[in-house]
Coordinates of C-alpha atoms in Angstrom, one line a residue:
M1 CA 0.0 0.0 0.0
P2 CA 1.4 3.4 -0.8
D3 CA 2.7 5.4 2.1
R4 CA 2.2 9.1 2.9
D5 CA 5.3 10.2 1.0
S6 CA 4.0 8.5 -2.1
F7 CA 0.7 10.3 -1.9
L8 CA 2.4 13.6 -1.4
A9 CA 4.7 13.1 -4.3
A10 CA 1.7 12.4 -6.6
I11 CA 0.0 15.6 -5.4
A12 CA 3.2 17.6 -6.0
A13 CA 3.6 16.1 -9.5
A14 CA 0.1 17.3 -10.5
P15 CA -0.7 20.4 -8.4
A16 CA -3.7 21.4 -10.4
D17 CA -5.4 18.0 -10.2
D18 CA -7.9 17.4 -7.4
L19 CA -7.9 13.6 -7.7
P20 CA -4.6 12.8 -5.9
R21 CA -5.7 15.1 -3.1
L22 CA -9.0 13.3 -2.7
V23 CA -7.3 9.9 -2.8
F24 CA -4.9 11.1 0.0
A25 CA -8.0 12.2 2.0
D26 CA -9.3 8.6 1.8
F27 CA -5.9 7.4 3.0
L28 CA -6.0 9.9 6.0
D29 CA -9.5 8.6 6.9
E30 CA -8.2 5.1 7.0
N31 CA -5.3 6.1 9.1
G32 CA -6.9 8.0 11.9
E33 CA -6.8 11.6 10.6
P34 CA -10.5 12.4 9.8
D35 CA -10.2 16.1 10.5
R36 CA -7.4 16.6 7.9
A37 CA -9.3 14.4 5.4
R38 CA -12.5 16.4 5.8
F39 CA -10.6 19.7 5.5
I40 CA -9.0 18.6 2.2
R41 CA -12.4 17.6 0.8
D42 CA -14.1 20.8 2.1
Q43 CA -11.5 23.1 0.6
I44 CA -11.8 21.3 -2.8
A45 CA -15.5 21.6 -2.6
L46 CA -15.2 25.3 -2.0
T47 CA -13.6 25.8 -5.4
K48 CA -16.8 24.4 -7.0
L49 CA -19.2 26.8 -5.3
R50 CA -20.0 30.4 -6.0
P51 CA -18.6 32.8 -3.3
G52 CA -21.2 34.6 -1.4
T53 CA -23.9 31.9 -1.5
D54 CA -25.2 30.5 1.8
E55 CA -23.7 27.1 1.0
Y56 CA -20.3 28.6 0.4
K57 CA -20.3 30.7 3.6
T58 CA -21.3 27.7 5.7
L59 CA -18.5 25.5 4.2
F60 CA -16.0 28.3 4.4
R61 CA -16.6 28.9 8.1
R62 CA -16.3 25.2 8.8
T63 CA -12.9 25.0 7.0
A64 CA -11.7 28.0 8.8
D65 CA -12.7 26.6 12.2
T66 CA -11.0 23.3 11.4
L67 CA -7.8 24.9 10.3
R68 CA -7.6 27.2 13.4
A69 CA -8.0 24.1 15.6
N70 CA -5.4 22.1 13.8
L71 CA -2.9 24.5 12.2
P72 CA 0.0 24.0 14.6
G73 CA 0.0 20.2 14.1
W74 CA -0.4 20.4 10.3
V75 CA 2.7 22.6 9.9
Q76 CA 4.7 21.3 13.0
S77 CA 7.1 19.2 11.0
A78 CA 8.0 22.1 8.7
C79 CA 8.4 24.5 11.7
D80 CA 10.6 22.0 13.4
A81 CA 12.8 21.7 10.3
F82 CA 13.2 25.5 10.2
G83 CA 13.9 25.7 13.9
Q84 CA 11.0 27.9 14.7
S85 CA 8.0 27.7 16.9
S86 CA 4.6 26.7 15.6
E87 CA 2.8 29.7 17.0
W88 CA 0.7 31.4 14.3
Q89 CA -1.7 34.4 14.1
P90 CA -4.5 34.9 11.7
G91 CA -3.3 37.0 8.7
K92 CA -5.2 39.8 7.1
T93 CA -8.0 39.0 4.7
T94 CA -10.8 41.2 3.3
G95 CA -13.7 38.7 3.6
P96 CA -15.1 35.3 2.9
G97 CA -14.0 33.6 -0.4
L98 CA -10.3 34.1 0.2
P99 CA -7.8 31.4 1.0
I100 CA -7.1 31.2 4.8
R101 CA -3.9 32.9 5.8
F102 CA -1.8 32.8 8.9
K103 CA 1.5 34.6 9.9
A104 CA 4.3 33.6 12.2
A105 CA 4.2 35.1 15.7
D106 CA 7.9 36.0 15.4
A107 CA 8.9 38.3 12.5
G108 CA 12.4 36.7 12.5
H109 CA 11.2 33.2 11.6
P110 CA 12.2 31.9 8.2
L111 CA 8.7 30.7 7.4
Q112 CA 6.7 33.9 7.8
H113 CA 3.2 33.4 6.2
V114 CA 1.3 30.4 5.0
E115 CA -2.0 30.2 3.1
F116 CA -4.0 27.1 2.7
A117 CA -5.9 26.2 -0.5
R118 CA -7.4 22.9 -1.6
G119 CA -6.2 21.3 1.6
F120 CA -2.5 22.2 1.8
V121 CA -0.3 25.2 2.2
D122 CA -0.4 26.7 -1.3
W123 CA 1.3 30.0 -0.7
A124 CA 4.1 31.0 1.7
V125 CA 6.6 33.8 2.4
L126 CA 10.1 32.4 3.0
R127 CA 13.0 34.6 4.4
L128 CA 15.8 32.8 2.6
G129 CA 18.5 34.6 4.6
N130 CA 17.1 33.3 7.9
V131 CA 17.1 29.6 6.8
R132 CA 19.8 27.8 8.7
D133 CA 19.3 24.2 7.5
P134 CA 18.8 24.0 3.7
S135 CA 17.1 20.7 4.0
A136 CA 14.2 22.5 5.8
V137 CA 13.1 24.0 2.4
D138 CA 12.9 20.5 0.9
R139 CA 10.9 19.3 3.9
L140 CA 8.4 22.1 3.4
F141 CA 7.8 21.3 -0.2
A142 CA 7.7 17.6 0.5
E143 CA 4.8 18.0 2.8
H144 CA 2.9 20.8 1.1
P145 CA 2.9 21.1 -2.7
L146 CA 3.1 24.9 -2.9
T147 CA 2.3 26.5 -6.1
R148 CA 2.9 30.1 -5.0
M149 CA 5.8 31.6 -3.0
R150 CA 7.4 34.9 -2.1
F151 CA 11.2 34.8 -1.6
A152 CA 12.1 37.6 0.8
P153 CA 15.7 39.0 0.6
P154 CA 18.6 38.7 0.7
V155 CA 19.4 36.2 -2.0
A156 CA 22.9 35.6 -3.4
R157 CA 23.9 32.9 -5.9
G158 CA 25.6 30.7 -3.4
R159 CA 22.7 30.9 -1.0
W160 CA 20.2 30.1 -3.7
Q161 CA 22.2 27.1 -4.9
E162 CA 22.1 25.8 -1.3
L163 CA 18.4 26.2 -0.9
A164 CA 17.0 25.3 -4.3
T165 CA 15.3 21.9 -4.3
P166 CA 13.8 19.9 -7.2
R167 CA 10.5 19.9 -5.3
M168 CA 10.2 23.6 -6.2
R169 CA 9.0 22.4 -9.6
S170 CA 5.5 22.6 -8.1
L171 CA 5.7 26.4 -8.1
R172 CA 3.7 28.2 -10.7
T173 CA 3.8 31.7 -9.2
L174 CA 6.8 33.5 -7.8
H175 CA 7.2 36.9 -6.0
L176 CA 10.8 38.1 -5.7
T177 CA 11.7 41.2 -3.7
D178 CA 14.7 43.5 -3.7
P179 CA 17.5 43.7 -2.6
V180 CA 18.9 40.8 -4.5
S181 CA 22.4 40.6 -5.7
P182 CA 22.7 40.5 -9.6
D183 CA 24.2 37.1 -9.5
G184 CA 21.5 35.9 -7.2
A185 CA 18.8 37.2 -9.5
D186 CA 20.4 35.5 -12.5
A187 CA 20.6 32.3 -10.5
V188 CA 16.9 32.4 -9.6
F189 CA 15.6 33.4 -13.0
A190 CA 17.7 30.7 -14.7
S191 CA 17.1 28.0 -12.1
P192 CA 15.9 24.7 -13.6
V193 CA 13.8 24.0 -10.5
L194 CA 11.7 27.0 -11.4
D195 CA 11.0 26.0 -14.9
Q196 CA 7.2 25.8 -14.3
V197 CA 6.9 29.3 -13.1
T198 CA 4.6 31.3 -15.5
R199 CA 3.5 34.1 -13.1
L200 CA 6.0 36.5 -11.7
T201 CA 6.0 39.6 -9.4
I202 CA 9.1 41.8 -9.1
D203 CA 9.4 45.2 -7.5
S204 CA 12.5 46.9 -8.8
A205 CA 14.3 48.0 -12.0
T206 CA 17.3 45.9 -11.1
L207 CA 15.2 42.8 -11.1
A208 CA 13.5 43.8 -14.3
E209 CA 16.9 44.3 -16.0
Q210 CA 17.9 40.8 -14.9
L211 CA 14.6 39.2 -16.0
V212 CA 14.6 40.4 -19.6
R213 CA 17.9 38.6 -20.2
S214 CA 16.8 35.4 -18.5
P215 CA 15.1 32.2 -19.9
M216 CA 12.2 32.7 -17.4
A217 CA 11.0 35.8 -19.3
R218 CA 10.1 33.6 -22.3
R219 CA 7.9 31.4 -20.2
L220 CA 5.9 34.1 -18.4
V221 CA 2.1 34.4 -19.0
T222 CA 1.6 37.0 -16.2
L223 CA 4.0 39.7 -15.0
R224 CA 3.4 42.1 -12.1
T225 CA 5.8 44.9 -11.4
A226 CA 6.2 48.2 -9.6
F227 CA 4.7 51.1 -11.4
D228 CA 8.0 52.9 -11.9
R229 CA 9.5 54.6 -15.0
A230 CA 12.8 52.8 -14.5
V231 CA 11.1 49.4 -14.4
L232 CA 9.0 50.2 -17.5
T233 CA 12.1 51.3 -19.4
A234 CA 13.8 48.1 -18.6
L235 CA 10.8 46.1 -19.9
Q236 CA 11.3 47.7 -23.3
E237 CA 14.0 45.0 -23.7
F238 CA 11.6 42.2 -22.9
P239 CA 11.9 39.3 -25.4
M240 CA 9.3 39.4 -28.1
D241 CA 6.9 36.4 -28.3
D242 CA 3.2 35.7 -27.9
R243 CA 3.3 34.1 -24.5
L244 CA 2.9 37.1 -22.1
Q245 CA -0.8 37.9 -21.8
E246 CA -1.3 39.8 -18.6
F247 CA 0.6 42.8 -17.2
C248 CA -0.1 44.4 -13.8
A249 CA 1.6 47.5 -12.7
H250 CA 1.1 48.7 -9.1
P251 CA 2.9 51.0 -6.6
S252 CA 6.0 49.3 -5.3
S253 CA 4.9 49.7 -1.7
A254 CA 1.9 47.6 -2.5
L255 CA 4.0 44.7 -3.9
A256 CA 6.1 44.6 -0.7
A257 CA 3.0 44.2 1.5
A258 CA 0.7 42.0 -0.5
N259 CA 0.6 38.6 -2.1
L260 CA 0.2 38.2 -5.9
L261 CA -3.5 38.2 -6.1
K262 CA -4.6 40.8 -3.6
P263 CA -2.4 43.9 -3.7
V264 CA -2.9 46.8 -1.3
F265 CA -3.0 50.1 -3.2
R266 CA -1.8 53.5 -2.3
R267 CA -2.1 56.8 -4.2
Q268 CA 1.1 57.9 -5.9
P269 CA 1.8 61.1 -8.0
T270 CA 2.5 59.1 -11.2
G271 CA 0.1 60.7 -13.6
T272 CA 2.6 62.4 -15.9
D273 CA 2.7 62.0 -19.7
E274 CA 6.2 60.7 -19.5
I275 CA 5.5 57.5 -17.6
W276 CA 2.4 56.7 -19.6
S277 CA 4.3 57.1 -22.8
T278 CA 7.0 54.8 -21.4
L279 CA 4.3 52.2 -20.6
S280 CA 3.2 52.3 -24.3
R281 CA 6.6 51.3 -25.4
V282 CA 7.0 48.1 -23.4
A283 CA 8.1 45.3 -25.7
F284 CA 5.2 43.0 -25.0
R285 CA 2.5 45.6 -25.7
G286 CA 1.3 43.8 -28.8
T287 CA 0.8 40.4 -27.1
L288 CA -1.2 41.5 -24.0
K289 CA -4.8 40.5 -23.5
R290 CA -5.1 42.0 -20.0
L291 CA -3.7 45.2 -18.5
D292 CA -4.2 46.1 -14.9
L293 CA -3.4 49.8 -13.9
T294 CA -5.5 49.9 -10.8
R295 CA -4.6 52.8 -8.4
C296 CA -1.5 53.9 -10.3
G297 CA -2.2 57.6 -9.8
M298 CA -3.4 58.1 -13.3
T299 CA -4.6 61.7 -13.8
D300 CA -6.4 63.3 -16.8
D301 CA -3.1 64.0 -18.5
G302 CA -2.0 60.4 -17.9
L303 CA -5.2 59.0 -19.4
A304 CA -4.9 61.3 -22.4
A305 CA -1.3 60.2 -22.9
F306 CA -2.3 56.6 -22.7
A307 CA -5.0 57.2 -25.4
R308 CA -2.5 58.9 -27.6
G309 CA 0.1 56.1 -27.2
E310 CA 0.7 53.0 -29.3
R311 CA -2.1 50.6 -30.0
W312 CA -2.7 47.7 -27.7
V313 CA -4.0 45.5 -30.5
R314 CA -4.9 42.4 -28.6
L315 CA -6.0 43.9 -25.4
Q316 CA -9.3 42.5 -24.2
G317 CA -9.4 43.6 -20.5
L318 CA -8.4 46.9 -19.0
K319 CA -8.5 47.9 -15.3
L320 CA -8.3 51.6 -14.5
G321 CA -10.1 51.6 -11.1
G322 CA -9.1 53.8 -8.2
N323 CA -7.3 56.3 -10.4
R324 CA -7.6 60.1 -10.3
F325 CA -8.8 61.0 -13.7
T326 CA -12.0 62.9 -14.3
D327 CA -14.5 63.4 -17.1
R328 CA -11.9 65.5 -19.1
G329 CA -9.4 62.7 -19.3
W330 CA -12.1 60.1 -19.9
A331 CA -13.4 62.1 -22.9
D332 CA -9.9 62.0 -24.4
Y333 CA -9.7 58.3 -23.9
C334 CA -13.2 57.8 -25.5
R335 CA -12.1 59.9 -28.5
G336 CA -8.9 57.8 -28.8
W337 CA -10.7 54.5 -28.3
R338 CA -8.8 52.9 -31.2
T339 CA -5.8 52.6 -28.9
T340 CA -7.7 49.5 -27.6
P341 CA -9.8 48.3 -30.5
E342 CA -10.5 44.8 -29.2
L343 CA -11.5 45.8 -25.7
T344 CA -14.4 43.7 -24.2
Y345 CA -13.9 44.4 -20.4
L346 CA -13.4 47.8 -18.9
D347 CA -13.1 48.5 -15.2
A348 CA -13.2 52.2 -14.0
R349 CA -14.5 51.6 -10.5
R350 CA -14.1 54.2 -7.8
T351 CA -12.9 57.0 -10.1
R352 CA -14.2 60.6 -10.4
L353 CA -16.4 60.0 -13.4
T354 CA -19.9 61.5 -13.6
D355 CA -22.9 61.4 -16.0
A356 CA -20.8 63.4 -18.6
A357 CA -18.3 60.5 -18.8
A358 CA -21.0 57.9 -19.2
V359 CA -22.5 60.0 -22.1
A360 CA -19.1 60.3 -23.7
L361 CA -18.6 56.5 -23.5
A362 CA -22.1 55.9 -24.9
R363 CA -21.3 58.1 -27.9
S364 CA -17.9 56.6 -28.7
G365 CA -17.0 53.6 -30.8
L366 CA -15.6 52.0 -27.7
V367 CA -19.0 51.0 -26.3
Q368 CA -19.6 48.9 -29.3
T369 CA -16.9 46.4 -28.5
L370 CA -17.4 46.2 -24.7
R371 CA -19.3 43.4 -23.1
T372 CA -18.7 44.4 -19.5
I373 CA -18.3 47.9 -18.1
D374 CA -17.7 48.3 -14.3
L375 CA -18.4 51.8 -13.1
R376 CA -19.3 51.0 -9.5
G377 CA -18.4 53.7 -7.0
C378 CA -18.4 56.5 -9.6
R379 CA -20.7 59.6 -9.6
I380 CA -22.9 58.4 -12.3
G381 CA -26.7 58.9 -12.0
G382 CA -29.8 58.3 -14.0
K383 CA -28.8 60.3 -17.1
G384 CA -25.5 58.5 -17.5
A385 CA -27.1 55.1 -16.9
A386 CA -29.8 55.8 -19.4
A387 CA -27.2 56.8 -22.1
L388 CA -25.3 53.6 -21.6
A389 CA -28.4 51.5 -21.6
A390 CA -29.6 53.1 -24.9
A391 CA -26.1 52.5 -26.4
A392 CA -26.2 48.8 -25.3
R393 CA -29.7 48.3 -26.9
A394 CA -28.5 50.0 -30.1
G395 CA -25.5 47.7 -30.2

């Protein structure tokens, strides 16, 4: 009969497949671990339900309660390997529907944050410089098939070579923070154990310069970076291919404080023509299908500069929520809508738009390609809503 390690190896080999996890849950039931077995099944079941429904909320609360009661034991082995206590505190979340996150009680521990999804630790923050025993990293990945990780600094080539383990091939998403030595960044980006990573977050121009020369750049489907002119300039040298489909640019302070999927935004004075013109010159502009510029400090001049820039010929989704432009900049974008001729999804939530902006959108050619327009939190009333509804009926 297969043992625990065999089941875990099968799960790590197919991190997107639920079946090996469910088979492991049966094994746990048969070996006296019913709580863990039920937790795995419940978290997998959550992925099949629509967030916000009563059924979802009930199951989410049950998984959260089960995890709070059992967390120390379920990560005890990894904590022992890192030489840290298994004391954990609930991490910050914004509501039901999110993976359940915990943070280490001591900020100096190597393993700082863990987040469970589909029954296992799926995301973690690891302070590489605080790891004393390299085998502890292998132990963590052996027991939990992580698909997402943030490597906190510092990282140097020698240190990375000590810590890298073939089990890291389960990783699909990586967040790398500065400061990283140039040879360390080269080693990480070229590492064969990270050859399955297709989603990357970086927060400095130094890392961007190293990335564009690395083999990892040609594998990426999603790239998140700091919204910074030096970073965008470095990305003008990004290798040209059709793989990169999503680009997200957010304030660097957000990247340092957030995981890959839930950034925390802050207003920054970045609405100048210059930086938006630089954005339009990134090398992968012609391949992108999704562009996220949420809360990047875009002003009227910035939006106008974006509209005057190069065409984003394949772009289907654009997020501009939380920015500072008004009806004036929006009118410029609507007049220059051919910058995004294939756009089907547009998010301008929590901006300063009013009825005039909605009317300008309704009268532009842009509205004819859109299937979804999100204007929640704007200052749009009945007149603007009526104009958009009439345009939708006409289309």
